[in-house]
mmCIF file with all atom_site columns, C-alpha atoms in Angstrom:
data_model
loop_
_atom_site.group_PDB
_atom_site.id
_atom_site.type_symbol
_atom_site.label_atom_id
_atom_site.label_alt_id
_atom_site.label_comp_id
_atom_site.label_asym_id
_atom_site.label_entity_id
_atom_site.label_seq_id
_atom_site.pdbx_PDB_ins_code
_atom_site.Cartn_x
_atom_site.Cartn_y
_atom_site.Cartn_z
_atom_site.occupancy
_atom_site.B_iso_or_equiv
_atom_site.pdbx_formal_charge
_atom_site.auth_seq_id
_atom_site.auth_comp_id
_atom_site.auth_asym_id
_atom_site.auth_atom_id
_atom_site.pdbx_PDB_model_num
ATOM 1   C CA . GLY A 1 1   ? -10.455 -106.126 -37.036 1.00 0.00 ? 158 GLY A CA 1
ATOM 2   C CA . ILE A 1 2   ? -7.792  -103.617 -36.128 1.00 0.00 ? 159 ILE A CA 1
ATOM 3   C CA . GLN A 1 3   ? -6.681  -103.431 -32.514 1.00 0.00 ? 160 GLN A CA 1
ATOM 4   C CA . VAL A 1 4   ? -5.807  -100.172 -30.776 1.00 0.00 ? 161 VAL A CA 1
ATOM 5   C CA . GLU A 1 5   ? -3.882  -100.187 -27.521 1.00 0.00 ? 162 GLU A CA 1
ATOM 6   C CA . GLN A 1 6   ? -3.047  -97.169  -25.441 1.00 0.00 ? 163 GLN A CA 1
ATOM 7   C CA . SER A 1 7   ? -0.536  -96.849  -22.656 1.00 0.00 ? 164 SER A CA 1
ATOM 8   C CA . PRO A 1 8   ? -0.294  -96.115  -19.872 1.00 0.00 ? 165 PRO A CA 1
ATOM 9   C CA . PRO A 1 9   ? -3.920  -96.591  -18.779 1.00 0.00 ? 166 PRO A CA 1
ATOM 10  C CA . ASP A 1 10  ? -3.500  -94.070  -15.965 1.00 0.00 ? 167 ASP A CA 1
ATOM 11  C CA . LEU A 1 11  ? -1.036  -91.264  -15.374 1.00 0.00 ? 168 LEU A CA 1
ATOM 12  C CA . ILE A 1 12  ? -0.652  -88.846  -12.477 1.00 0.00 ? 169 ILE A CA 1
ATOM 13  C CA . LEU A 1 13  ? 1.556   -85.791  -12.904 1.00 0.00 ? 170 LEU A CA 1
ATOM 14  C CA . GLN A 1 14  ? 2.518   -82.721  -10.975 1.00 0.00 ? 171 GLN A CA 1
ATOM 15  C CA . GLU A 1 15  ? 1.711   -79.476  -12.706 1.00 0.00 ? 172 GLU A CA 1
ATOM 16  C CA . GLY A 1 16  ? 4.588   -78.466  -14.948 1.00 0.00 ? 173 GLY A CA 1
ATOM 17  C CA . ALA A 1 17  ? 5.719   -81.995  -15.745 1.00 0.00 ? 174 ALA A CA 1
ATOM 18  C CA . ASN A 1 18  ? 5.972   -83.461  -19.230 1.00 0.00 ? 175 ASN A CA 1
ATOM 19  C CA . SER A 1 19  ? 4.376   -86.695  -20.400 1.00 0.00 ? 176 SER A CA 1
ATOM 20  C CA . THR A 1 20  ? 4.212   -89.065  -23.363 1.00 0.00 ? 177 THR A CA 1
ATOM 21  C CA . LEU A 1 21  ? 1.136   -91.104  -24.223 1.00 0.00 ? 178 LEU A CA 1
ATOM 22  C CA . ARG A 1 22  ? 1.389   -93.978  -26.641 1.00 0.00 ? 179 ARG A CA 1
ATOM 23  C CA . CYS A 1 23  ? -1.016  -95.556  -29.112 1.00 0.00 ? 180 CYS A CA 1
ATOM 24  C CA . ASN A 1 24  ? -0.193  -98.838  -30.863 1.00 0.00 ? 181 ASN A CA 1
ATOM 25  C CA . PHE A 1 25  ? -2.307  -100.187 -33.695 1.00 0.00 ? 182 PHE A CA 1
ATOM 26  C CA . SER A 1 26  ? -2.241  -103.570 -35.332 1.00 0.00 ? 183 SER A CA 1
ATOM 27  C CA . ASP A 1 27  ? -2.665  -102.702 -39.022 1.00 0.00 ? 184 ASP A CA 1
ATOM 28  C CA . SER A 1 28  ? -2.110  -99.893  -41.514 1.00 0.00 ? 185 SER A CA 1
ATOM 29  C CA . VAL A 1 29  ? -4.420  -96.904  -41.134 1.00 0.00 ? 186 VAL A CA 1
ATOM 30  C CA . ASN A 1 30  ? -5.774  -94.057  -43.231 1.00 0.00 ? 187 ASN A CA 1
ATOM 31  C CA . ASN A 1 31  ? -6.726  -91.845  -40.335 1.00 0.00 ? 188 ASN A CA 1
ATOM 32  C CA . LEU A 1 32  ? -5.450  -91.419  -36.817 1.00 0.00 ? 189 LEU A CA 1
ATOM 33  C CA . GLN A 1 33  ? -6.873  -88.881  -34.425 1.00 0.00 ? 190 GLN A CA 1
ATOM 34  C CA . TRP A 1 34  ? -6.127  -87.902  -30.834 1.00 0.00 ? 191 TRP A CA 1
ATOM 35  C CA . PHE A 1 35  ? -8.932  -86.624  -28.633 1.00 0.00 ? 192 PHE A CA 1
ATOM 36  C CA . HIS A 1 36  ? -9.171  -85.176  -25.159 1.00 0.00 ? 193 HIS A CA 1
ATOM 37  C CA . GLN A 1 37  ? -12.359 -85.994  -23.286 1.00 0.00 ? 194 GLN A CA 1
ATOM 38  C CA . ASN A 1 38  ? -13.024 -83.230  -20.813 1.00 0.00 ? 195 ASN A CA 1
ATOM 39  C CA . PRO A 1 39  ? -14.856 -83.616  -17.482 1.00 0.00 ? 196 PRO A CA 1
ATOM 40  C CA . TRP A 1 40  ? -18.163 -82.799  -19.200 1.00 0.00 ? 197 TRP A CA 1
ATOM 41  C CA . GLY A 1 41  ? -17.692 -85.740  -21.552 1.00 0.00 ? 198 GLY A CA 1
ATOM 42  C CA . GLN A 1 42  ? -17.003 -83.741  -24.686 1.00 0.00 ? 199 GLN A CA 1
ATOM 43  C CA . LEU A 1 43  ? -14.492 -85.121  -27.188 1.00 0.00 ? 200 LEU A CA 1
ATOM 44  C CA . ILE A 1 44  ? -12.097 -82.385  -28.176 1.00 0.00 ? 201 ILE A CA 1
ATOM 45  C CA . ASN A 1 45  ? -10.111 -82.890  -31.390 1.00 0.00 ? 202 ASN A CA 1
ATOM 46  C CA . LEU A 1 46  ? -6.418  -82.571  -30.697 1.00 0.00 ? 203 LEU A CA 1
ATOM 47  C CA . PHE A 1 47  ? -4.722  -83.894  -33.818 1.00 0.00 ? 204 PHE A CA 1
ATOM 48  C CA . TYR A 1 48  ? -5.507  -85.519  -37.132 1.00 0.00 ? 205 TYR A CA 1
ATOM 49  C CA . ILE A 1 49  ? -2.213  -87.268  -37.742 1.00 0.00 ? 206 ILE A CA 1
ATOM 50  C CA . PRO A 1 50  ? -2.148  -90.405  -39.927 1.00 0.00 ? 207 PRO A CA 1
ATOM 51  C CA . SER A 1 51  ? 1.591   -89.819  -40.330 1.00 0.00 ? 208 SER A CA 1
ATOM 52  C CA . GLY A 1 52  ? 4.286   -87.300  -39.462 1.00 0.00 ? 209 GLY A CA 1
ATOM 53  C CA . THR A 1 53  ? 4.552   -84.778  -36.667 1.00 0.00 ? 210 THR A CA 1
ATOM 54  C CA . LYS A 1 54  ? 2.357   -81.871  -35.641 1.00 0.00 ? 211 LYS A CA 1
ATOM 55  C CA . GLN A 1 55  ? 2.498   -79.338  -32.848 1.00 0.00 ? 212 GLN A CA 1
ATOM 56  C CA . ASN A 1 56  ? -0.153  -77.193  -31.252 1.00 0.00 ? 213 ASN A CA 1
ATOM 57  C CA . GLY A 1 57  ? 1.065   -75.122  -28.352 1.00 0.00 ? 214 GLY A CA 1
ATOM 58  C CA . ARG A 1 58  ? 2.171   -77.372  -25.511 1.00 0.00 ? 215 ARG A CA 1
ATOM 59  C CA . LEU A 1 59  ? 0.921   -80.465  -27.303 1.00 0.00 ? 216 LEU A CA 1
ATOM 60  C CA . SER A 1 60  ? 2.572   -82.326  -30.112 1.00 0.00 ? 217 SER A CA 1
ATOM 61  C CA . ALA A 1 61  ? 2.031   -85.674  -31.787 1.00 0.00 ? 218 ALA A CA 1
ATOM 62  C CA . THR A 1 62  ? 4.028   -88.031  -33.926 1.00 0.00 ? 219 THR A CA 1
ATOM 63  C CA . THR A 1 63  ? 2.768   -90.999  -35.917 1.00 0.00 ? 220 THR A CA 1
ATOM 64  C CA . VAL A 1 64  ? 5.180   -93.557  -37.346 1.00 0.00 ? 221 VAL A CA 1
ATOM 65  C CA . ALA A 1 65  ? 2.796   -95.379  -39.659 1.00 0.00 ? 222 ALA A CA 1
ATOM 66  C CA . THR A 1 66  ? 5.334   -97.985  -40.798 1.00 0.00 ? 223 THR A CA 1
ATOM 67  C CA . GLU A 1 67  ? 5.873   -99.051  -37.182 1.00 0.00 ? 224 GLU A CA 1
ATOM 68  C CA . ARG A 1 68  ? 2.199   -98.689  -36.254 1.00 0.00 ? 225 ARG A CA 1
ATOM 69  C CA . TYR A 1 69  ? 2.355   -96.335  -33.342 1.00 0.00 ? 226 TYR A CA 1
ATOM 70  C CA . SER A 1 70  ? 1.606   -92.759  -32.423 1.00 0.00 ? 227 SER A CA 1
ATOM 71  C CA . LEU A 1 71  ? 2.807   -90.643  -29.532 1.00 0.00 ? 228 LEU A CA 1
ATOM 72  C CA . LEU A 1 72  ? 1.164   -87.647  -27.890 1.00 0.00 ? 229 LEU A CA 1
ATOM 73  C CA . TYR A 1 73  ? 3.455   -85.319  -25.977 1.00 0.00 ? 230 TYR A CA 1
ATOM 74  C CA . ILE A 1 74  ? 2.189   -82.938  -23.338 1.00 0.00 ? 231 ILE A CA 1
ATOM 75  C CA . SER A 1 75  ? 4.711   -80.434  -22.065 1.00 0.00 ? 232 SER A CA 1
ATOM 76  C CA . SER A 1 76  ? 4.448   -78.217  -18.990 1.00 0.00 ? 233 SER A CA 1
ATOM 77  C CA . SER A 1 77  ? 1.206   -79.882  -17.997 1.00 0.00 ? 234 SER A CA 1
ATOM 78  C CA . GLN A 1 78  ? -1.602  -77.867  -16.413 1.00 0.00 ? 235 GLN A CA 1
ATOM 79  C CA . THR A 1 79  ? -4.523  -78.979  -14.277 1.00 0.00 ? 236 THR A CA 1
ATOM 80  C CA . THR A 1 80  ? -6.818  -78.271  -17.220 1.00 0.00 ? 237 THR A CA 1
ATOM 81  C CA . ASP A 1 81  ? -5.026  -81.036  -19.136 1.00 0.00 ? 238 ASP A CA 1
ATOM 82  C CA . SER A 1 82  ? -6.679  -83.576  -16.849 1.00 0.00 ? 239 SER A CA 1
ATOM 83  C CA . GLY A 1 83  ? -9.108  -85.971  -18.461 1.00 0.00 ? 240 GLY A CA 1
ATOM 84  C CA . VAL A 1 84  ? -9.060  -88.973  -20.739 1.00 0.00 ? 241 VAL A CA 1
ATOM 85  C CA . TYR A 1 85  ? -6.997  -89.027  -23.925 1.00 0.00 ? 242 TYR A CA 1
ATOM 86  C CA . PHE A 1 86  ? -8.191  -91.271  -26.723 1.00 0.00 ? 243 PHE A CA 1
ATOM 87  C CA . CYS A 1 87  ? -6.459  -92.421  -29.850 1.00 0.00 ? 244 CYS A CA 1
ATOM 88  C CA . ALA A 1 88  ? -8.723  -93.525  -32.708 1.00 0.00 ? 245 ALA A CA 1
ATOM 89  C CA . VAL A 1 89  ? -7.906  -95.038  -36.078 1.00 0.00 ? 246 VAL A CA 1
ATOM 90  C CA . ASP A 1 90  ? -9.644  -95.766  -39.339 1.00 0.00 ? 247 ASP A CA 1
ATOM 91  C CA . GLN A 1 91  ? -8.407  -98.826  -41.147 1.00 0.00 ? 248 GLN A CA 1
ATOM 92  C CA . GLY A 1 92  ? -9.212  -97.664  -44.671 1.00 0.00 ? 249 GLY A CA 1
ATOM 93  C CA . SER A 1 93  ? -9.279  -100.070 -47.629 1.00 0.00 ? 250 SER A CA 1
ATOM 94  C CA . GLY A 1 94  ? -12.746 -99.039  -48.737 1.00 0.00 ? 251 GLY A CA 1
ATOM 95  C CA . ASN A 1 95  ? -13.738 -98.494  -45.146 1.00 0.00 ? 252 ASN A CA 1
ATOM 96  C CA . THR A 1 96  ? -16.481 -95.991  -44.538 1.00 0.00 ? 253 THR A CA 1
ATOM 97  C CA . GLY A 1 97  ? -14.260 -94.100  -42.164 1.00 0.00 ? 254 GLY A CA 1
ATOM 98  C CA . LYS A 1 98  ? -15.451 -95.618  -38.919 1.00 0.00 ? 255 LYS A CA 1
ATOM 99  C CA . LEU A 1 99  ? -13.065 -94.868  -36.115 1.00 0.00 ? 256 LEU A CA 1
ATOM 100 C CA . ILE A 1 100 ? -11.882 -97.572  -33.752 1.00 0.00 ? 257 ILE A CA 1
ATOM 101 C CA . PHE A 1 101 ? -10.998 -96.109  -30.371 1.00 0.00 ? 258 PHE A CA 1
ATOM 102 C CA . GLY A 1 102 ? -8.454  -97.245  -27.854 1.00 0.00 ? 259 GLY A CA 1
ATOM 103 C CA . GLN A 1 103 ? -9.321  -97.640  -24.207 1.00 0.00 ? 260 GLN A CA 1
ATOM 104 C CA . GLY A 1 104 ? -7.836  -94.264  -23.369 1.00 0.00 ? 261 GLY A CA 1
ATOM 105 C CA . THR A 1 105 ? -5.261  -92.874  -20.967 1.00 0.00 ? 262 THR A CA 1
ATOM 106 C CA . THR A 1 106 ? -6.663  -91.145  -17.892 1.00 0.00 ? 263 THR A CA 1
ATOM 107 C CA . LEU A 1 107 ? -4.452  -88.212  -16.963 1.00 0.00 ? 264 LEU A CA 1
ATOM 108 C CA . GLN A 1 108 ? -4.624  -86.417  -13.643 1.00 0.00 ? 265 GLN A CA 1
ATOM 109 C CA . VAL A 1 109 ? -2.529  -83.287  -13.212 1.00 0.00 ? 266 VAL A CA 1
ATOM 110 C CA . LYS A 1 110 ? -2.117  -82.202  -9.618  1.00 0.00 ? 267 LYS A CA 1
ATOM 111 C CA . PRO A 1 111 ? -1.486  -78.576  -8.650  1.00 0.00 ? 268 PRO A CA 1
ATOM 112 C CA . GLU B 2 1   ? -15.585 -72.004  -36.704 1.00 0.00 ? 191 GLU B CA 1
ATOM 113 C CA . PRO B 2 2   ? -18.202 -74.540  -37.871 1.00 0.00 ? 192 PRO B CA 1
ATOM 114 C CA . GLU B 2 3   ? -19.130 -77.195  -35.371 1.00 0.00 ? 193 GLU B CA 1
ATOM 115 C CA . VAL B 2 4   ? -21.344 -80.225  -34.975 1.00 0.00 ? 194 VAL B CA 1
ATOM 116 C CA . THR B 2 5   ? -24.272 -79.616  -32.662 1.00 0.00 ? 195 THR B CA 1
ATOM 117 C CA . GLN B 2 6   ? -26.446 -82.139  -30.824 1.00 0.00 ? 196 GLN B CA 1
ATOM 118 C CA . THR B 2 7   ? -29.747 -81.910  -28.989 1.00 0.00 ? 197 THR B CA 1
ATOM 119 C CA . PRO B 2 8   ? -30.755 -82.554  -26.341 1.00 0.00 ? 198 PRO B CA 1
ATOM 120 C CA . SER B 2 9   ? -27.657 -82.509  -24.162 1.00 0.00 ? 199 SER B CA 1
ATOM 121 C CA . HIS B 2 10  ? -29.300 -84.860  -21.691 1.00 0.00 ? 200 HIS B CA 1
ATOM 122 C CA . GLN B 2 11  ? -32.365 -87.062  -22.084 1.00 0.00 ? 201 GLN B CA 1
ATOM 123 C CA . VAL B 2 12  ? -34.003 -89.213  -19.463 1.00 0.00 ? 202 VAL B CA 1
ATOM 124 C CA . THR B 2 13  ? -36.503 -91.796  -20.648 1.00 0.00 ? 203 THR B CA 1
ATOM 125 C CA . GLN B 2 14  ? -38.284 -94.842  -19.345 1.00 0.00 ? 204 GLN B CA 1
ATOM 126 C CA . MET B 2 15  ? -37.491 -98.326  -20.545 1.00 0.00 ? 205 MET B CA 1
ATOM 127 C CA . GLY B 2 16  ? -39.522 -99.206  -23.626 1.00 0.00 ? 206 GLY B CA 1
ATOM 128 C CA . GLN B 2 17  ? -39.941 -95.620  -24.793 1.00 0.00 ? 207 GLN B CA 1
ATOM 129 C CA . GLU B 2 18  ? -38.759 -94.313  -28.143 1.00 0.00 ? 208 GLU B CA 1
ATOM 130 C CA . VAL B 2 19  ? -36.124 -91.611  -28.258 1.00 0.00 ? 209 VAL B CA 1
ATOM 131 C CA . ILE B 2 20  ? -34.774 -89.500  -31.082 1.00 0.00 ? 210 ILE B CA 1
ATOM 132 C CA . LEU B 2 21  ? -31.357 -87.926  -30.782 1.00 0.00 ? 211 LEU B CA 1
ATOM 133 C CA . ARG B 2 22  ? -30.665 -85.040  -33.099 1.00 0.00 ? 212 ARG B CA 1
ATOM 134 C CA . CYS B 2 23  ? -27.499 -83.801  -34.725 1.00 0.00 ? 213 CYS B CA 1
ATOM 135 C CA . VAL B 2 24  ? -26.658 -80.987  -37.097 1.00 0.00 ? 214 VAL B CA 1
ATOM 136 C CA . PRO B 2 25  ? -23.405 -81.886  -38.874 1.00 0.00 ? 215 PRO B CA 1
ATOM 137 C CA . ILE B 2 26  ? -21.061 -79.318  -40.385 1.00 0.00 ? 216 ILE B CA 1
ATOM 138 C CA . SER B 2 27  ? -22.754 -77.992  -43.499 1.00 0.00 ? 217 SER B CA 1
ATOM 139 C CA . ASN B 2 28  ? -20.342 -79.105  -46.263 1.00 0.00 ? 218 ASN B CA 1
ATOM 140 C CA . HIS B 2 29  ? -19.693 -82.533  -44.789 1.00 0.00 ? 219 HIS B CA 1
ATOM 141 C CA . LEU B 2 30  ? -20.834 -85.658  -46.576 1.00 0.00 ? 220 LEU B CA 1
ATOM 142 C CA . TYR B 2 31  ? -20.148 -88.524  -44.170 1.00 0.00 ? 221 TYR B CA 1
ATOM 143 C CA . PHE B 2 32  ? -22.026 -88.843  -40.903 1.00 0.00 ? 222 PHE B CA 1
ATOM 144 C CA . TYR B 2 33  ? -21.563 -91.123  -37.937 1.00 0.00 ? 223 TYR B CA 1
ATOM 145 C CA . TRP B 2 34  ? -23.026 -92.087  -34.599 1.00 0.00 ? 224 TRP B CA 1
ATOM 146 C CA . TYR B 2 35  ? -20.882 -93.425  -31.789 1.00 0.00 ? 225 TYR B CA 1
ATOM 147 C CA . ARG B 2 36  ? -21.734 -94.269  -28.222 1.00 0.00 ? 226 ARG B CA 1
ATOM 148 C CA . GLN B 2 37  ? -19.817 -94.417  -24.972 1.00 0.00 ? 227 GLN B CA 1
ATOM 149 C CA . ILE B 2 38  ? -21.087 -96.343  -21.988 1.00 0.00 ? 228 ILE B CA 1
ATOM 150 C CA . LEU B 2 39  ? -19.935 -94.677  -18.773 1.00 0.00 ? 229 LEU B CA 1
ATOM 151 C CA . GLY B 2 40  ? -16.300 -95.449  -18.041 1.00 0.00 ? 230 GLY B CA 1
ATOM 152 C CA . GLN B 2 41  ? -15.732 -97.305  -21.291 1.00 0.00 ? 231 GLN B CA 1
ATOM 153 C CA . LYS B 2 42  ? -14.264 -96.495  -24.670 1.00 0.00 ? 232 LYS B CA 1
ATOM 154 C CA . VAL B 2 43  ? -16.122 -94.901  -27.548 1.00 0.00 ? 233 VAL B CA 1
ATOM 155 C CA . GLU B 2 44  ? -17.759 -97.418  -29.909 1.00 0.00 ? 234 GLU B CA 1
ATOM 156 C CA . PHE B 2 45  ? -18.825 -97.021  -33.521 1.00 0.00 ? 235 PHE B CA 1
ATOM 157 C CA . LEU B 2 46  ? -22.540 -97.510  -34.225 1.00 0.00 ? 236 LEU B CA 1
ATOM 158 C CA . VAL B 2 47  ? -23.221 -96.505  -37.820 1.00 0.00 ? 237 VAL B CA 1
ATOM 159 C CA . SER B 2 48  ? -21.932 -94.538  -40.785 1.00 0.00 ? 238 SER B CA 1
ATOM 160 C CA . PHE B 2 49  ? -24.171 -92.778  -43.293 1.00 0.00 ? 239 PHE B CA 1
ATOM 161 C CA . TYR B 2 50  ? -23.321 -91.474  -46.752 1.00 0.00 ? 240 TYR B CA 1
ATOM 162 C CA . ASN B 2 51  ? -25.353 -90.462  -49.781 1.00 0.00 ? 241 ASN B CA 1
ATOM 163 C CA . ASN B 2 52  ? -28.589 -90.955  -47.862 1.00 0.00 ? 242 ASN B CA 1
ATOM 164 C CA . GLU B 2 53  ? -27.989 -94.515  -46.855 1.00 0.00 ? 243 GLU B CA 1
ATOM 165 C CA . ILE B 2 54  ? -26.219 -96.556  -44.220 1.00 0.00 ? 244 ILE B CA 1
ATOM 166 C CA . SER B 2 55  ? -22.685 -97.400  -45.322 1.00 0.00 ? 245 SER B CA 1
ATOM 167 C CA . GLU B 2 56  ? -21.739 -99.577  -42.404 1.00 0.00 ? 246 GLU B CA 1
ATOM 168 C CA . LYS B 2 57  ? -23.162 -100.552 -39.039 1.00 0.00 ? 247 LYS B CA 1
ATOM 169 C CA . SER B 2 58  ? -21.797 -102.357 -36.040 1.00 0.00 ? 248 SER B CA 1
ATOM 170 C CA . GLU B 2 59  ? -23.309 -105.360 -34.312 1.00 0.00 ? 249 GLU B CA 1
ATOM 171 C CA . ILE B 2 60  ? -24.607 -102.968 -31.648 1.00 0.00 ? 250 ILE B CA 1
ATOM 172 C CA . PHE B 2 61  ? -26.795 -101.263 -34.264 1.00 0.00 ? 251 PHE B CA 1
ATOM 173 C CA . ASP B 2 62  ? -29.652 -103.773 -34.255 1.00 0.00 ? 252 ASP B CA 1
ATOM 174 C CA . ASP B 2 63  ? -33.254 -103.427 -35.422 1.00 0.00 ? 253 ASP B CA 1
ATOM 175 C CA . GLN B 2 64  ? -34.045 -101.132 -32.512 1.00 0.00 ? 254 GLN B CA 1
ATOM 176 C CA . PHE B 2 65  ? -31.855 -98.438  -34.030 1.00 0.00 ? 255 PHE B CA 1
ATOM 177 C CA . SER B 2 66  ? -32.420 -96.363  -37.135 1.00 0.00 ? 256 SER B CA 1
ATOM 178 C CA . VAL B 2 67  ? -30.872 -93.260  -38.655 1.00 0.00 ? 257 VAL B CA 1
ATOM 179 C CA . GLU B 2 68  ? -32.289 -90.641  -40.927 1.00 0.00 ? 258 GLU B CA 1
ATOM 180 C CA . ARG B 2 69  ? -31.308 -87.429  -42.638 1.00 0.00 ? 259 ARG B CA 1
ATOM 181 C CA . PRO B 2 70  ? -34.791 -85.918  -42.968 1.00 0.00 ? 260 PRO B CA 1
ATOM 182 C CA . ASP B 2 71  ? -33.599 -82.669  -44.546 1.00 0.00 ? 261 ASP B CA 1
ATOM 183 C CA . GLY B 2 72  ? -30.381 -81.025  -45.662 1.00 0.00 ? 262 GLY B CA 1
ATOM 184 C CA . SER B 2 73  ? -29.149 -80.261  -42.189 1.00 0.00 ? 263 SER B CA 1
ATOM 185 C CA . ASN B 2 74  ? -30.341 -82.731  -39.554 1.00 0.00 ? 264 ASN B CA 1
ATOM 186 C CA . PHE B 2 75  ? -29.116 -86.244  -38.863 1.00 0.00 ? 265 PHE B CA 1
ATOM 187 C CA . THR B 2 76  ? -31.076 -88.300  -36.342 1.00 0.00 ? 266 THR B CA 1
ATOM 188 C CA . LEU B 2 77  ? -30.652 -91.504  -34.382 1.00 0.00 ? 267 LEU B CA 1
ATOM 189 C CA . LYS B 2 78  ? -33.829 -93.234  -33.237 1.00 0.00 ? 268 LYS B CA 1
ATOM 190 C CA . ILE B 2 79  ? -34.020 -95.957  -30.642 1.00 0.00 ? 269 ILE B CA 1
ATOM 191 C CA . ARG B 2 80  ? -37.462 -97.570  -30.889 1.00 0.00 ? 270 ARG B CA 1
ATOM 192 C CA . SER B 2 81  ? -37.795 -99.277  -27.538 1.00 0.00 ? 271 SER B CA 1
ATOM 193 C CA . THR B 2 82  ? -35.081 -98.266  -25.125 1.00 0.00 ? 272 THR B CA 1
ATOM 194 C CA . LYS B 2 83  ? -33.417 -100.703 -22.757 1.00 0.00 ? 273 LYS B CA 1
ATOM 195 C CA . LEU B 2 84  ? -31.479 -100.039 -19.585 1.00 0.00 ? 274 LEU B CA 1
ATOM 196 C CA . GLU B 2 85  ? -28.271 -100.941 -21.408 1.00 0.00 ? 275 GLU B CA 1
ATOM 197 C CA . ASP B 2 86  ? -28.842 -98.164  -23.946 1.00 0.00 ? 276 ASP B CA 1
ATOM 198 C CA . SER B 2 87  ? -27.862 -95.663  -21.257 1.00 0.00 ? 277 SER B CA 1
ATOM 199 C CA . ALA B 2 88  ? -24.756 -93.999  -22.645 1.00 0.00 ? 278 ALA B CA 1
ATOM 200 C CA . MET B 2 89  ? -23.334 -90.869  -24.177 1.00 0.00 ? 279 MET B CA 1
ATOM 201 C CA . TYR B 2 90  ? -24.162 -90.714  -27.879 1.00 0.00 ? 280 TYR B CA 1
ATOM 202 C CA . PHE B 2 91  ? -21.868 -88.752  -30.173 1.00 0.00 ? 281 PHE B CA 1
ATOM 203 C CA . CYS B 2 92  ? -22.549 -87.593  -33.688 1.00 0.00 ? 282 CYS B CA 1
ATOM 204 C CA . ALA B 2 93  ? -19.614 -86.931  -36.021 1.00 0.00 ? 283 ALA B CA 1
ATOM 205 C CA . SER B 2 94  ? -19.133 -85.739  -39.564 1.00 0.00 ? 284 SER B CA 1
ATOM 206 C CA . THR B 2 95  ? -16.395 -85.338  -42.150 1.00 0.00 ? 285 THR B CA 1
ATOM 207 C CA . THR B 2 96  ? -15.839 -84.345  -45.777 1.00 0.00 ? 286 THR B CA 1
ATOM 208 C CA . GLU B 2 97  ? -14.171 -87.580  -46.901 1.00 0.00 ? 287 GLU B CA 1
ATOM 209 C CA . SER B 2 98  ? -14.240 -90.970  -45.221 1.00 0.00 ? 288 SER B CA 1
ATOM 210 C CA . PHE B 2 99  ? -10.553 -90.858  -44.307 1.00 0.00 ? 289 PHE B CA 1
ATOM 211 C CA . TYR B 2 100 ? -10.379 -87.231  -43.225 1.00 0.00 ? 290 TYR B CA 1
ATOM 212 C CA . GLU B 2 101 ? -10.615 -85.771  -39.765 1.00 0.00 ? 291 GLU B CA 1
ATOM 213 C CA . GLN B 2 102 ? -13.924 -86.422  -38.063 1.00 0.00 ? 292 GLN B CA 1
ATOM 214 C CA . TYR B 2 103 ? -15.497 -83.663  -36.008 1.00 0.00 ? 293 TYR B CA 1
ATOM 215 C CA . PHE B 2 104 ? -17.557 -84.696  -33.018 1.00 0.00 ? 294 PHE B CA 1
ATOM 216 C CA . GLY B 2 105 ? -20.545 -83.062  -31.437 1.00 0.00 ? 295 GLY B CA 1
ATOM 217 C CA . PRO B 2 106 ? -20.752 -82.466  -27.676 1.00 0.00 ? 296 PRO B CA 1
ATOM 218 C CA . GLY B 2 107 ? -22.830 -85.594  -27.156 1.00 0.00 ? 297 GLY B CA 1
ATOM 219 C CA . THR B 2 108 ? -26.255 -86.483  -25.789 1.00 0.00 ? 298 THR B CA 1
ATOM 220 C CA . ARG B 2 109 ? -26.285 -88.262  -22.460 1.00 0.00 ? 299 ARG B CA 1
ATOM 221 C CA . LEU B 2 110 ? -29.137 -90.778  -22.540 1.00 0.00 ? 300 LEU B CA 1
ATOM 222 C CA . THR B 2 111 ? -30.365 -92.204  -19.253 1.00 0.00 ? 301 THR B CA 1
ATOM 223 C CA . VAL B 2 112 ? -32.884 -95.049  -19.402 1.00 0.00 ? 302 VAL B CA 1
ATOM 224 C CA . THR B 2 113 ? -34.707 -95.755  -16.139 1.00 0.00 ? 303 THR B CA 1
#
């Protein structure tokens, strides 16, 4: 099956710093989503981005489907950005849409 | 904004007991999913459900698990005889098409003692 790898596994930032999280996947995908898991365990949808670039406030994401990677950019980080960021993909080809998650990047933003 | 809801938020049960986790997907969605996340690990797919039947299930989804859409709004996950290793956060998700954005509920934290 498809493999999803995220890097780095852990990231510590000072408030105000910028960061880039990466998601590599081993096969073509129909769906790619980025999530933020908050301290209460909830998965918050950040982006649905099987290809192209999107921006939402301080966050933006780019997926280069032909090269099988996606990047999540966080600018001017805040302590509330802390948590785990997951990338998840759906392989398609008659797939039922099941998402395969990466291991996540744990982000800690220090004040 | 429509959202997926799940109840209860936290359930504690004894090993061997049956539990039912409930989800109300977004009303116009057609595809429904259950995922689970063992503490500190990644989120894993359990089962997908479409047109009133299971579309796909993972190897985790053994005979102890079942899903049901008993009416037009609820989607349930039943674990017949819970084991310690079933302790996890269980997420329900739904979407309009299989390759569109999936929306996740807040999760049910299941603790088996």
